[in-house]
Rosetta silent file (secondary structure, phi, psi, omega in degrees, C-alpha in Angstrom):
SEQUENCE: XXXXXXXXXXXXXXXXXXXXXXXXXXXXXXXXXXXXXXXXXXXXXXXXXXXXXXXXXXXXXXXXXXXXXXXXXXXXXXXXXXXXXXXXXXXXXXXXXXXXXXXXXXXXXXXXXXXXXXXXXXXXXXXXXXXXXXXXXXXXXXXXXXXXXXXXXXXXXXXXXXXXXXXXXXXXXXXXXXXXXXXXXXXXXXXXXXXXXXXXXXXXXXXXXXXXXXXXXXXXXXXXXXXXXXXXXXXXXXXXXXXXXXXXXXXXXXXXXXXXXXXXXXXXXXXXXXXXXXXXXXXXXXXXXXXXXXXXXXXXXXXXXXXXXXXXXXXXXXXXXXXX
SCORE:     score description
SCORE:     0.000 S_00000001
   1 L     0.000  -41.038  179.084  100.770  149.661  161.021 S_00000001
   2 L   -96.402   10.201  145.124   99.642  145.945  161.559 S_00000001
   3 L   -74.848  -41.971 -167.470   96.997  146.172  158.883 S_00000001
   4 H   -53.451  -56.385 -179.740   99.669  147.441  156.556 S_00000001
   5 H   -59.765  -39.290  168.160  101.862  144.098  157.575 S_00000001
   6 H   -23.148  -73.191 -174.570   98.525  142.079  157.182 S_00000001
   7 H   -73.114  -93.015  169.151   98.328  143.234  154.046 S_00000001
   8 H   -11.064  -19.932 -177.671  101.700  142.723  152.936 S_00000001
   9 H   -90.380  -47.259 -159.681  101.966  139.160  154.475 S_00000001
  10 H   -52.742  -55.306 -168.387   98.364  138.599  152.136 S_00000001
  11 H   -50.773  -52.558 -167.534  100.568  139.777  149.370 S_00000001
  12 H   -72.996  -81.055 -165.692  103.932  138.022  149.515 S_00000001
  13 H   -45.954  -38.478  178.724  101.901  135.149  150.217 S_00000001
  14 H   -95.336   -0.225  159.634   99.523  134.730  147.661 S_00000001
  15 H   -86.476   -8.712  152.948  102.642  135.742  144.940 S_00000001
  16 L  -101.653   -6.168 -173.462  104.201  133.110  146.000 S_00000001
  17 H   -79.438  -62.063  173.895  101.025  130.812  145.803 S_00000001
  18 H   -32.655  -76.836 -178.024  100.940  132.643  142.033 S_00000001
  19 H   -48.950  -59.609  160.418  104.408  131.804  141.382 S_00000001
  20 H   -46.190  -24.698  170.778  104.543  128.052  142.470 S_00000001
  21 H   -41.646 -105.496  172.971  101.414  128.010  140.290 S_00000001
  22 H   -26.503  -78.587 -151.042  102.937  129.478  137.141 S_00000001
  23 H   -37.326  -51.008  173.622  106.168  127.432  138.007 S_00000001
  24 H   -68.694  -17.517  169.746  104.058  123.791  137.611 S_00000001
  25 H   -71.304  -57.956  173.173  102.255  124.934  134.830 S_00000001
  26 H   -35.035  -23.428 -175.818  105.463  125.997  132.878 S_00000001
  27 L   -71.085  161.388  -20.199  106.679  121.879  133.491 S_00000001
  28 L   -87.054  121.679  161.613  108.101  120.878  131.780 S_00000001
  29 L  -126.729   79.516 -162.671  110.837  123.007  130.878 S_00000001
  30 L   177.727  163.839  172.641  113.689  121.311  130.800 S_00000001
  31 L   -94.588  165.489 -165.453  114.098  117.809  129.361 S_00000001
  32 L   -88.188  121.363  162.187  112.655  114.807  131.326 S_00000001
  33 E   -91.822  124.411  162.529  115.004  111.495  132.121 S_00000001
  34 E   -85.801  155.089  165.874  113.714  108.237  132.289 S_00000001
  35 E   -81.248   64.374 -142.196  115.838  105.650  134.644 S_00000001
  36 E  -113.391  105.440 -173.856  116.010  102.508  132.969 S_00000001
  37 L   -76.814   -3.524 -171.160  117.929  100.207  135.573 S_00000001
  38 L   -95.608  161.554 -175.746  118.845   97.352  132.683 S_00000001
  39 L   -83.147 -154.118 -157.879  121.339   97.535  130.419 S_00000001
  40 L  -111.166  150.192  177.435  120.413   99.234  126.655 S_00000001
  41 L   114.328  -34.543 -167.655  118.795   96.808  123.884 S_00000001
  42 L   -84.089 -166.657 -142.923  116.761   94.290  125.859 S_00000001
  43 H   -61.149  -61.454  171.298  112.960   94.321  126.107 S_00000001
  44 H   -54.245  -33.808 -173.198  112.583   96.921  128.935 S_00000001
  45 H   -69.276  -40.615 -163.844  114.850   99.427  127.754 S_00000001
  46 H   -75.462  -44.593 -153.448  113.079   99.495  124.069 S_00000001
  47 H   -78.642  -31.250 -164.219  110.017   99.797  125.635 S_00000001
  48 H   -84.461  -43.290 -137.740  111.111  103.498  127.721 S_00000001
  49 H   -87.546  -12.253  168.490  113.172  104.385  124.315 S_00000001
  50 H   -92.285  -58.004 -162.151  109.389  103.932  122.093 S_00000001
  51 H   -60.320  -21.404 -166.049  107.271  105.501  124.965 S_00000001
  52 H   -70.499  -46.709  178.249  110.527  108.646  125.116 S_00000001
  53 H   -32.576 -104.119 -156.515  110.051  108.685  121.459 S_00000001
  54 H   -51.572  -23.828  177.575  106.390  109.238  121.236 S_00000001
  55 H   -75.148  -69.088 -178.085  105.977  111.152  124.647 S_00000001
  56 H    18.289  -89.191  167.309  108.359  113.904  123.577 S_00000001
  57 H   -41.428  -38.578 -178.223  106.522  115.646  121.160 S_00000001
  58 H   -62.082  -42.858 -177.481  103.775  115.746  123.417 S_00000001
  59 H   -85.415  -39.348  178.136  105.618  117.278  126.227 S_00000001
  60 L    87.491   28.486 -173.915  107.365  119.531  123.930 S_00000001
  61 L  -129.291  126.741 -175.736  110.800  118.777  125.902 S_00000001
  62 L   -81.594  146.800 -166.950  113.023  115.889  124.727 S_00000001
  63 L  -105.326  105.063 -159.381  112.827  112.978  126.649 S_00000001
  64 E   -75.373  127.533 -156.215  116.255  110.941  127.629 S_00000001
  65 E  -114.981  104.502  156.892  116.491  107.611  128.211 S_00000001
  66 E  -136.381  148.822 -173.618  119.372  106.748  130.694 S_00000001
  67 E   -79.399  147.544  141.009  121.083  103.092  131.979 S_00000001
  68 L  -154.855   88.156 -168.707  122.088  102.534  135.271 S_00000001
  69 L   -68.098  158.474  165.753  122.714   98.869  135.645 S_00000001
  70 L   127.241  171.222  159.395  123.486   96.249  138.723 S_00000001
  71 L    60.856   27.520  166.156  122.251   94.684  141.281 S_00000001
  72 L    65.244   47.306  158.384  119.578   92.787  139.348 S_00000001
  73 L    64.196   31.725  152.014  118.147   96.544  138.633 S_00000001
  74 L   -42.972  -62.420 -172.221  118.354   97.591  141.967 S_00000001
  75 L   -72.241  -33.457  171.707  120.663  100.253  141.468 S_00000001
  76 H   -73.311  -47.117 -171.646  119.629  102.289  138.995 S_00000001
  77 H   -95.677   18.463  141.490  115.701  102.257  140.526 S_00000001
  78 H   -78.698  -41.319 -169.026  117.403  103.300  144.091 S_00000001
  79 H   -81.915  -14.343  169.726  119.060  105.947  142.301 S_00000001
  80 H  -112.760   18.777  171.538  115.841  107.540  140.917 S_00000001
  81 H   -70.896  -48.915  164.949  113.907  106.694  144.057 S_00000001
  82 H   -40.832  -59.863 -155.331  116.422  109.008  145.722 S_00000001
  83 L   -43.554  170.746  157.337  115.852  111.982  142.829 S_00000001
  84 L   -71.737  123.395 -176.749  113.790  115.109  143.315 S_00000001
  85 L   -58.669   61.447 -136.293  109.748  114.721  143.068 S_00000001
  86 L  -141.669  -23.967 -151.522  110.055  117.385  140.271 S_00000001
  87 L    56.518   -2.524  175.137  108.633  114.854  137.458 S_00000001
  88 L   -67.101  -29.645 -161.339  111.932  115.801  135.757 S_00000001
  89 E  -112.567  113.420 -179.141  113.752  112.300  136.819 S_00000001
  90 E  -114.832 -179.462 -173.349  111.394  109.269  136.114 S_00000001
  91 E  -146.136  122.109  174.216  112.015  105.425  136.598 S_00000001
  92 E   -70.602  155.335  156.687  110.672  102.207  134.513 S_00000001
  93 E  -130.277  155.256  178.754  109.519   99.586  136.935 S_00000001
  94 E  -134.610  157.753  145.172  109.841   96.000  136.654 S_00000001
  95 H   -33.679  -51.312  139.190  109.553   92.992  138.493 S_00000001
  96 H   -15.699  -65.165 -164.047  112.626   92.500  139.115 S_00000001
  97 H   -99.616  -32.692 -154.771  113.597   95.799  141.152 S_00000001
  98 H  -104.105  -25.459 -163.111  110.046   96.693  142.458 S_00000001
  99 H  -111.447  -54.962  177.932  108.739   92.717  143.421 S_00000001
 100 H   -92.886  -26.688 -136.541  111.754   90.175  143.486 S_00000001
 101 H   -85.379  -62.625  159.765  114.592   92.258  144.768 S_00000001
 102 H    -5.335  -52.143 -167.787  112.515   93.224  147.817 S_00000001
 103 H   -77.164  -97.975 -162.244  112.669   89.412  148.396 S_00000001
 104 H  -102.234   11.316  162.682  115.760   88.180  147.511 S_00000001
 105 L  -156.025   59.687  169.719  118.318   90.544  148.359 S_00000001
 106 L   -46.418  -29.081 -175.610  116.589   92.457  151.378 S_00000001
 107 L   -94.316   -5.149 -171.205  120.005   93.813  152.792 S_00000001
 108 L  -113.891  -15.278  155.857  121.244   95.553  149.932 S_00000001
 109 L   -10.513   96.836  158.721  117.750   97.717  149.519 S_00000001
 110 L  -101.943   26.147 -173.834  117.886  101.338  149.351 S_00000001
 111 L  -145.233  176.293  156.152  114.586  102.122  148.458 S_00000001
 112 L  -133.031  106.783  157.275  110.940  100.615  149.512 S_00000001
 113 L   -39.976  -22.121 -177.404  109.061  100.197  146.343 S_00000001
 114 L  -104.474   -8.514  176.339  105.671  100.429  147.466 S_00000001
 115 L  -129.667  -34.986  177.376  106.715  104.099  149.779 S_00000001
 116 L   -88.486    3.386  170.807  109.435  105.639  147.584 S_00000001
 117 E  -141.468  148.881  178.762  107.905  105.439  144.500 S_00000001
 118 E  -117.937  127.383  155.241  104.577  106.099  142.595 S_00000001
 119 E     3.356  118.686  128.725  102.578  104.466  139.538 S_00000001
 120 E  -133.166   -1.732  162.504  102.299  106.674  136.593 S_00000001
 121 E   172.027  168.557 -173.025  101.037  104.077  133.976 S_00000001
 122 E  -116.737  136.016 -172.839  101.502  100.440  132.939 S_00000001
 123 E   -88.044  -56.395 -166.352  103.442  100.121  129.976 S_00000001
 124 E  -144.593  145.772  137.793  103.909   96.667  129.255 S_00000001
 125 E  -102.082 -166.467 -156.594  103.620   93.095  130.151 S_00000001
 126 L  -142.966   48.660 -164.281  106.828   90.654  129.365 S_00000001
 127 L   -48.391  158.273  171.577  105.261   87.133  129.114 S_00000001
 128 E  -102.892  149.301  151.011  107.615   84.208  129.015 S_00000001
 129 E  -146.825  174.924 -152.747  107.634   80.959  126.907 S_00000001
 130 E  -113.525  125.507 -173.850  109.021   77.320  127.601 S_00000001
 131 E  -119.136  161.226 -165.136  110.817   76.188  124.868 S_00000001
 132 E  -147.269  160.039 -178.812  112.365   72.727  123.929 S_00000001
 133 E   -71.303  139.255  162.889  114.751   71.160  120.954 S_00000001
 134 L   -39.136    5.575 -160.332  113.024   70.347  117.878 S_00000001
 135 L  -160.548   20.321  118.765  113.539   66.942  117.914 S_00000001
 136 L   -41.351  129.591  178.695  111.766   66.320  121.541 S_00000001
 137 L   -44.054  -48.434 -174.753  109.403   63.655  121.216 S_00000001
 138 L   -90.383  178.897  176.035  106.782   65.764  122.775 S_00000001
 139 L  -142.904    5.416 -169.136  105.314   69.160  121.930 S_00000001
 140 L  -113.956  146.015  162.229  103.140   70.009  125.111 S_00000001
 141 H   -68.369  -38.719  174.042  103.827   70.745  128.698 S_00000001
 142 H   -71.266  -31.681 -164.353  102.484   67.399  129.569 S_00000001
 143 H   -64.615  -42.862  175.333  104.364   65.691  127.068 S_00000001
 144 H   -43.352  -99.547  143.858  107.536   67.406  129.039 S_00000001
 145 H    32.501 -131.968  112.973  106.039   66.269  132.120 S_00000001
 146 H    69.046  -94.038 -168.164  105.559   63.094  131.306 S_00000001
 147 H   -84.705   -0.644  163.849  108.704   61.981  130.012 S_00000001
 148 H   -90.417   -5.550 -175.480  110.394   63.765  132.886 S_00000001
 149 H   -98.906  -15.585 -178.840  108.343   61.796  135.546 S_00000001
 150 H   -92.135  -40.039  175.984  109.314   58.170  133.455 S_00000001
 151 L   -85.711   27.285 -171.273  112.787   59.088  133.114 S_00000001
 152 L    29.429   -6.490  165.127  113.153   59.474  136.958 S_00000001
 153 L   -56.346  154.359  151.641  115.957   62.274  135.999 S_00000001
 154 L   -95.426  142.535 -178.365  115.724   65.796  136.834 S_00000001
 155 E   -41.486  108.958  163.830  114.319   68.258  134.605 S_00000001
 156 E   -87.872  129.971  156.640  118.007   70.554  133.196 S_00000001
 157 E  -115.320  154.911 -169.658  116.931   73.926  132.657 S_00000001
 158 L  -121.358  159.524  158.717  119.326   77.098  131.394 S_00000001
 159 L  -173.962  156.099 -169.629  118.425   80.577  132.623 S_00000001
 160 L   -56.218  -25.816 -177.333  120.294   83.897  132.728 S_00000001
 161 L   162.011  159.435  176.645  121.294   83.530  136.635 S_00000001
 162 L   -44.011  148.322 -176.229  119.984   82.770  139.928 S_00000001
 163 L    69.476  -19.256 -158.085  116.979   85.065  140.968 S_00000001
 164 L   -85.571 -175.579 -162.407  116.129   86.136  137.541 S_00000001
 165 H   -85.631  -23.906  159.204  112.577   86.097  136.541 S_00000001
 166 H   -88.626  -14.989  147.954  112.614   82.863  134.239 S_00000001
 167 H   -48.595  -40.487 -173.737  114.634   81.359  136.917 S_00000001
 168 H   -87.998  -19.585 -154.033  111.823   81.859  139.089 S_00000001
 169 H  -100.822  -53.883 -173.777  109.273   81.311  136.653 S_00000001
 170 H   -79.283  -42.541 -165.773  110.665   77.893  136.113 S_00000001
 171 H   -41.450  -69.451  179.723  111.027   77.269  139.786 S_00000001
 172 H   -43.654  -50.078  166.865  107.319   77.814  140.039 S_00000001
 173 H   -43.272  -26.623 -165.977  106.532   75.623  137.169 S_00000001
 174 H   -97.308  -68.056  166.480  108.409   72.796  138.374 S_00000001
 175 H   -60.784   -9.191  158.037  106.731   72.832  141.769 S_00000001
 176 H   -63.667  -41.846 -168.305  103.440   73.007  140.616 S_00000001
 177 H   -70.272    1.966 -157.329  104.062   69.939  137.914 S_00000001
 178 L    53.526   48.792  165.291  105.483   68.027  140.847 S_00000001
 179 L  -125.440  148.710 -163.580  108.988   67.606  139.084 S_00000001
 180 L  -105.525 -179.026 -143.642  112.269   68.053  140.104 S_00000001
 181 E   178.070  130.360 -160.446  114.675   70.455  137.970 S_00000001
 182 E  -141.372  108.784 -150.231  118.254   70.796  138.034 S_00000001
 183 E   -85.603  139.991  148.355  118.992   74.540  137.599 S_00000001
 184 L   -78.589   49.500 -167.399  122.033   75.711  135.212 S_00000001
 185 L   -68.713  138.739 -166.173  122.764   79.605  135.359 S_00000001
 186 L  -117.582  156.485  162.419  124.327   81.026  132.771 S_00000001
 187 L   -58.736  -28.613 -154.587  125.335   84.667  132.218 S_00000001
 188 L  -160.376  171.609  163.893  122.627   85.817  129.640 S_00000001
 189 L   -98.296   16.770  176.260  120.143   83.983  127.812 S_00000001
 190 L  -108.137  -29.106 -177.271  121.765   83.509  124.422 S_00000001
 191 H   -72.459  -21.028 -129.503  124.749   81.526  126.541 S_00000001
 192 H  -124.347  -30.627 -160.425  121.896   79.241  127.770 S_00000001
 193 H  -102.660    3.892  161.829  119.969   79.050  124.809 S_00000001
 194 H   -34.038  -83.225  179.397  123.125   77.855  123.122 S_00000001
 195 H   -82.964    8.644  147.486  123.276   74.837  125.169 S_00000001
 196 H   -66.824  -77.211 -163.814  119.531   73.944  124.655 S_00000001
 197 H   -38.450  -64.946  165.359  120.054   74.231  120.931 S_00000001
 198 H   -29.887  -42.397  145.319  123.377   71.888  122.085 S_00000001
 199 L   136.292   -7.732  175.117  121.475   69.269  124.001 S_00000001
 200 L   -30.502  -47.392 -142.840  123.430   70.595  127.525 S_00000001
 201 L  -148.481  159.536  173.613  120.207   71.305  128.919 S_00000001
 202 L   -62.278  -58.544  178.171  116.039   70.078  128.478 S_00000001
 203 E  -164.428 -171.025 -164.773  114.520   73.298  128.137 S_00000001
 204 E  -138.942  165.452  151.870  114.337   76.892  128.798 S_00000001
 205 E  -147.442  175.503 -165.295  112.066   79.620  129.467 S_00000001
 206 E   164.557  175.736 -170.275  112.406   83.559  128.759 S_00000001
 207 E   -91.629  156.006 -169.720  111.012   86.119  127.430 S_00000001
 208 H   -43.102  -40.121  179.638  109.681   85.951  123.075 S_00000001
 209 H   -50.709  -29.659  179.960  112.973   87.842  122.045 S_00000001
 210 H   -70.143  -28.974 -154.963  115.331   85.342  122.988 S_00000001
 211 H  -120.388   -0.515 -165.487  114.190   82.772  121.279 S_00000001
 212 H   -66.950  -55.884 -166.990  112.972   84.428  118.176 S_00000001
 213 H   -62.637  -39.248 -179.287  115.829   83.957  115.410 S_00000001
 214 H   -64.064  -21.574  164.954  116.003   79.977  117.190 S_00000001
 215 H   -58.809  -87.061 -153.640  111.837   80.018  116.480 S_00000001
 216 H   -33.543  -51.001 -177.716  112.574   81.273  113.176 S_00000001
 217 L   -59.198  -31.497 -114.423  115.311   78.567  112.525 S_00000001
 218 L    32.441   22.414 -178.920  113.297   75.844  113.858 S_00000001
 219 L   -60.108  -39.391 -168.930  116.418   75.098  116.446 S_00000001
 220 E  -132.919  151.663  152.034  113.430   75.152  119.296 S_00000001
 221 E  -124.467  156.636 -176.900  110.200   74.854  119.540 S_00000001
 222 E   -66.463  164.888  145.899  107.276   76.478  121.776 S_00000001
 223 E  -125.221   -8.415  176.011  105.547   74.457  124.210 S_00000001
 224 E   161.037  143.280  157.239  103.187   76.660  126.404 S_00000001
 225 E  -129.083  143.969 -169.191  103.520   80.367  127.491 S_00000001
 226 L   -42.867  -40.515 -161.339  103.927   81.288  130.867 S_00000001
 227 L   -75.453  178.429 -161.219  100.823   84.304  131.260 S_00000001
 228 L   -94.163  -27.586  179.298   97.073   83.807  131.779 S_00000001
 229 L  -138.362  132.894 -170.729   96.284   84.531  128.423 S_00000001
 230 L   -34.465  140.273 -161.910   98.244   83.696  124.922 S_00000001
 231 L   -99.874  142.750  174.466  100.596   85.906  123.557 S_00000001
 232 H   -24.630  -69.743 -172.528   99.812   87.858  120.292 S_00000001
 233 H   -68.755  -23.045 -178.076  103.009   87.152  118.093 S_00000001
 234 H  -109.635   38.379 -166.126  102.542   83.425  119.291 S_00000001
 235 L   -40.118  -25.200 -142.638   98.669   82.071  119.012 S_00000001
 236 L   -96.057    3.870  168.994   98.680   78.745  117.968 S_00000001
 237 L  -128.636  153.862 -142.936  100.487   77.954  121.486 S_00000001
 238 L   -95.108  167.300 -145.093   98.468   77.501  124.668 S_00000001
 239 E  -105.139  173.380 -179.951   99.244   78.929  127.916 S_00000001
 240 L   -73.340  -32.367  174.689  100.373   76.409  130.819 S_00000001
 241 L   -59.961  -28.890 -167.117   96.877   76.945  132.595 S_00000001
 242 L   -95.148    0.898 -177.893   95.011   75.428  129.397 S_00000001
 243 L  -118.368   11.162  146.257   97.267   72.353  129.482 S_00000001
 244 L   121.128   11.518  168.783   95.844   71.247  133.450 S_00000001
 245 L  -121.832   84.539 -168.387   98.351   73.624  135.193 S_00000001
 246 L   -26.883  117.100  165.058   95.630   75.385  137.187 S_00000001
 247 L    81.751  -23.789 -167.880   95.460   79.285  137.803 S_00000001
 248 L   -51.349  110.664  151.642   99.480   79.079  136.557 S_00000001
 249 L  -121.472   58.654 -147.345  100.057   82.730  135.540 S_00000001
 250 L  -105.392  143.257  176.851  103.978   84.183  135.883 S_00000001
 251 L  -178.485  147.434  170.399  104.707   87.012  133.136 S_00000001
 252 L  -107.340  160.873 -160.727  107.150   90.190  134.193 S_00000001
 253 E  -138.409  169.505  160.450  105.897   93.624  133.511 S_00000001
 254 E  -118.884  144.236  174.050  106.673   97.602  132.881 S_00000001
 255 E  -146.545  130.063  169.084  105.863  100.270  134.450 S_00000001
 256 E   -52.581   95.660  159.532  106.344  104.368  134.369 S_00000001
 257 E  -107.244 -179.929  155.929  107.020  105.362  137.979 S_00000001
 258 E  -116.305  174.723  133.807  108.419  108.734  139.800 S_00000001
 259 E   -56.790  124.690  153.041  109.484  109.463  143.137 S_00000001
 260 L    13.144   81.061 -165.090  107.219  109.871  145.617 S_00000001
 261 L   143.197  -37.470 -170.653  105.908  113.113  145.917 S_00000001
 262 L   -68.214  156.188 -161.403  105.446  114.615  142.656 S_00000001
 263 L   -48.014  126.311 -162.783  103.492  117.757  142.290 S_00000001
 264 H   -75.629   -2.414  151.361   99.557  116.381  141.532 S_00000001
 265 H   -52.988  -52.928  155.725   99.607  118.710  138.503 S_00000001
 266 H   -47.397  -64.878 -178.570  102.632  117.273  137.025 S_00000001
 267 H   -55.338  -28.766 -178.192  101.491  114.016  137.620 S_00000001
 268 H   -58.225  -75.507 -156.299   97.950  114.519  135.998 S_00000001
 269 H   -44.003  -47.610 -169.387   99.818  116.111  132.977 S_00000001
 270 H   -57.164  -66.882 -171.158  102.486  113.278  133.188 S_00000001
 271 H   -65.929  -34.894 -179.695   99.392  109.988  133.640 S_00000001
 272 H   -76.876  -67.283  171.839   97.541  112.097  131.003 S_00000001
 273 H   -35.975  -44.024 -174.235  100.201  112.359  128.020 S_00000001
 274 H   -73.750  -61.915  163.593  101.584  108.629  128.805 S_00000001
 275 H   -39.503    1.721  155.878   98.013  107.218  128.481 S_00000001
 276 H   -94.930  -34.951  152.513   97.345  108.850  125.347 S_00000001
 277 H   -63.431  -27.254  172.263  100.762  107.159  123.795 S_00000001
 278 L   -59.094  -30.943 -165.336   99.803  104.044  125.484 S_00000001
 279 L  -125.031   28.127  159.740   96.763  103.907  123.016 S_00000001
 280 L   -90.833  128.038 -171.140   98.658  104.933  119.956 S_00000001
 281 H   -43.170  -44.404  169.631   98.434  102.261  117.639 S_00000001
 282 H   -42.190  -66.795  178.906  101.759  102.941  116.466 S_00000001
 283 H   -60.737  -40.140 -165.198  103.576  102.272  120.180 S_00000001
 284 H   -78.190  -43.452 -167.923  101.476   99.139  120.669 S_00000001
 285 H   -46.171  -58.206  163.934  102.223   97.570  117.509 S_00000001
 286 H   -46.910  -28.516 -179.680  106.027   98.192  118.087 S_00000001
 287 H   -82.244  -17.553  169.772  105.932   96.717  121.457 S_00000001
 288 H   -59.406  -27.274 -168.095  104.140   93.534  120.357 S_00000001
 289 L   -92.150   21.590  173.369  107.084   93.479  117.617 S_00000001
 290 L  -131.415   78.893 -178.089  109.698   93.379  120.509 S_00000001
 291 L    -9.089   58.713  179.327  107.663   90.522  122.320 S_00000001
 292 L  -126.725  167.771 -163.978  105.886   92.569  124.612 S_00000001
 293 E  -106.044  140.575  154.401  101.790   92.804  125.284 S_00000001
 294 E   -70.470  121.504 -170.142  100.582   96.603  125.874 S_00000001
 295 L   -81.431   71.900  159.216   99.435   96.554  129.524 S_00000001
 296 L   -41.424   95.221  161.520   95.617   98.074  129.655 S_00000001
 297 L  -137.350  117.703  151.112   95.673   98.751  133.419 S_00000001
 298 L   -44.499  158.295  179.723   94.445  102.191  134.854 S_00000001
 299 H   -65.466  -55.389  176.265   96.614  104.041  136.932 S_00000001
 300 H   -45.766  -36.816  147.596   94.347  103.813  139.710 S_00000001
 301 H   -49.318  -30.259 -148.998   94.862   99.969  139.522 S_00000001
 302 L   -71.394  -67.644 -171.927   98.598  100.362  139.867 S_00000001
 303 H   -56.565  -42.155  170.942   98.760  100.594  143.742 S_00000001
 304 H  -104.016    7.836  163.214   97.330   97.601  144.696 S_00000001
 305 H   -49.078  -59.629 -151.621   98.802   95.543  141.531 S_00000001
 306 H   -76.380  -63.822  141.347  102.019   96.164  143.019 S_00000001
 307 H     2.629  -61.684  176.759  100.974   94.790  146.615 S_00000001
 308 H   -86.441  -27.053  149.685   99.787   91.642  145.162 S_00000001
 309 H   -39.941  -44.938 -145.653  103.063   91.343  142.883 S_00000001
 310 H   -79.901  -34.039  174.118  105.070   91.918  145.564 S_00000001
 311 H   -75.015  -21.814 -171.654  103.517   88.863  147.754 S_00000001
 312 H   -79.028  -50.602  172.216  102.949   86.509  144.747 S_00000001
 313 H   -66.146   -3.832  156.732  106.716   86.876  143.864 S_00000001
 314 H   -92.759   -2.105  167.663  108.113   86.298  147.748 S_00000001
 315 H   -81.302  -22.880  171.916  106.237   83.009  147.401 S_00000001
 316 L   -94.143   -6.892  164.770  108.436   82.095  144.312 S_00000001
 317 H   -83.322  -16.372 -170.024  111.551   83.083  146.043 S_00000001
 318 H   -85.194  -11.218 -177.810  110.897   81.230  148.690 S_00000001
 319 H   -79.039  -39.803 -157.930  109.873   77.945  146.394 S_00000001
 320 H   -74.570  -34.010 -176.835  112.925   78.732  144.128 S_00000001
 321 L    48.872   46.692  169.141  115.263   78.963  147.234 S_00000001
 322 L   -72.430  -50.869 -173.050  117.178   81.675  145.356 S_00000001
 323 L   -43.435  118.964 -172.980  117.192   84.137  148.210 S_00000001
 324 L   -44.315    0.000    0.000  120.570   85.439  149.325 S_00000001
């Protein structure tokens, strides 16, 4: 009688071993949702909605792109921190919700970026550049510099709002050049970049989109981009590090996470499919044409990227003296 249960426990047991099996092989079947904590049109969202695109097919499930905005993208990347480790419910990461937020609004946290959620490839980075009116004297970060150190004024800058990442960006910038800076926030960056174009304010920084049709016009001109190395759509202008402001790298980034958790089959299948779209010509070329870089980083890199984001961006809240 207790071999017969033996044997019946072996059974039941390995058909359910069988079954979970089958079940993870079978993902996906259902369609997949990305999280996208931003609202829909700017840089990050276009970036999940070409990667949904092109992943799809792949997966053979269609792949859904949904907002859930606030809280400086808090809210939306709490709510799919929270989700089931299923690989059905995914999340972009940013800077913003996985790096500054952490940082500068510590009390309103419902997640831990670095324990509720995991890497599944780097998407993008989201370089900034510092732009000025056309009819500045100078054309350089030193020139800027310069005449802001002569005129004994402080440096006016526009940015979308307190905390955000060219607030912070500039923050950094300013305490490196040894110059003072007299911050304006604005709702968005088109109110901001208004009152550049207007003479309201000195200069700006932000990501290539903002500034594009005002490139285009000649209403601004570049002066240096923010990242370690020169962005694609922009050559001819030189990063802040090549004009004497040493080691200066600040750029915001994307990234494919899940929750915590997910099955390592899924996830293979999941790291394998997005990395094969990552290095379709077709996806990089669009994200370069929405001023974004395609981010060569293994997956494997991912974990301690995010570690070293998270302290190099509590050193600019704490310079910026943004923190709630």
């Amino acid at each position: 009688m207790r071999l017969c249960k033996l044997i019946a426990s072996g059974i039941a047991s390995g058909y359910l071993a069988l079954m979970a099996t089958v079940a993870h092989a079978a993902w996906p079947e259902r369609p997949v949702k990305i999280v996208v904590p931003f609202p829909p049109g700017n840089s990050s969202d276009v970036s999940m909605r070409l990667l949904a695109e092109l992943l799809a097919p792949r997966l053979g499930q269609a792949v859904i792109v949904e907002n859930k905005v606030g809280a400086g993208g808090t809210i939306g990347t709490g709510f799919a921190a929270k989700q089931p480790a299923d690989g059905y419910t995914l999340a972009m990461g940013s800077t913003g919700p996985l790096s500054i937020g952490p940082w500068l609004r510590p009390d309103s946290m419902t997640y831990d970026p670095l324990k509720d959620l995991e890497p599944i490839a780097a998407v993008a980075w989201a370089p900034q550049v510092m732009v000025v009116r056309t009819d500045e004297p100078y054309d350089t970060i030193n020139g800027l510099i310069e005449q802001t150190k002569k005129s004994g004024n402080p440096l006016t800058y526009g940015t979308p709002g307190v905390g955000t990442t060219p607030h912070l960006v500039i923050s950094k910038f300013l305490h490196d050049a040894g110059i003072q800076g007299q911050h304006i926030p604005y709702k968005g960056g088109m109110q901001s970049l208004a009152d550049l174009v207007g003479g309201q304010v000195n200069f700006m920084s932000d990501n290539v989109p903002v500034f594009s049709a005002a490139l285009d016009g000649k209403r601004v001109k570049p002066i240096g981009v923010t990242s370690a190395q020169r962005i694609p759509t922009l050559p001819d202008v030189p990063t802040l590090a090549e004009q004497g402001l040493k080691d200066f790298s600040m750029q915001g980034w994307i990234l494919l996470m899940a929750p915590t958790g997910v099955p390592a089959d899924v996830k293979k299948r999941l790291e394998t499919e997005v990395a094969a779209v990552m290095q379709d010509k077709n996806m990089q070329g669009r994200l370069l044409g929405f001023g974004l870089v395609p981010m060569n980083m293994p997956q494997s890199e991912i974990p301690a990227f995010l570690k070293d984001e998270s302290q190099k961006w509590k050193e600019v809240v704490d310079i910026s003296g943004a923190k709630n």
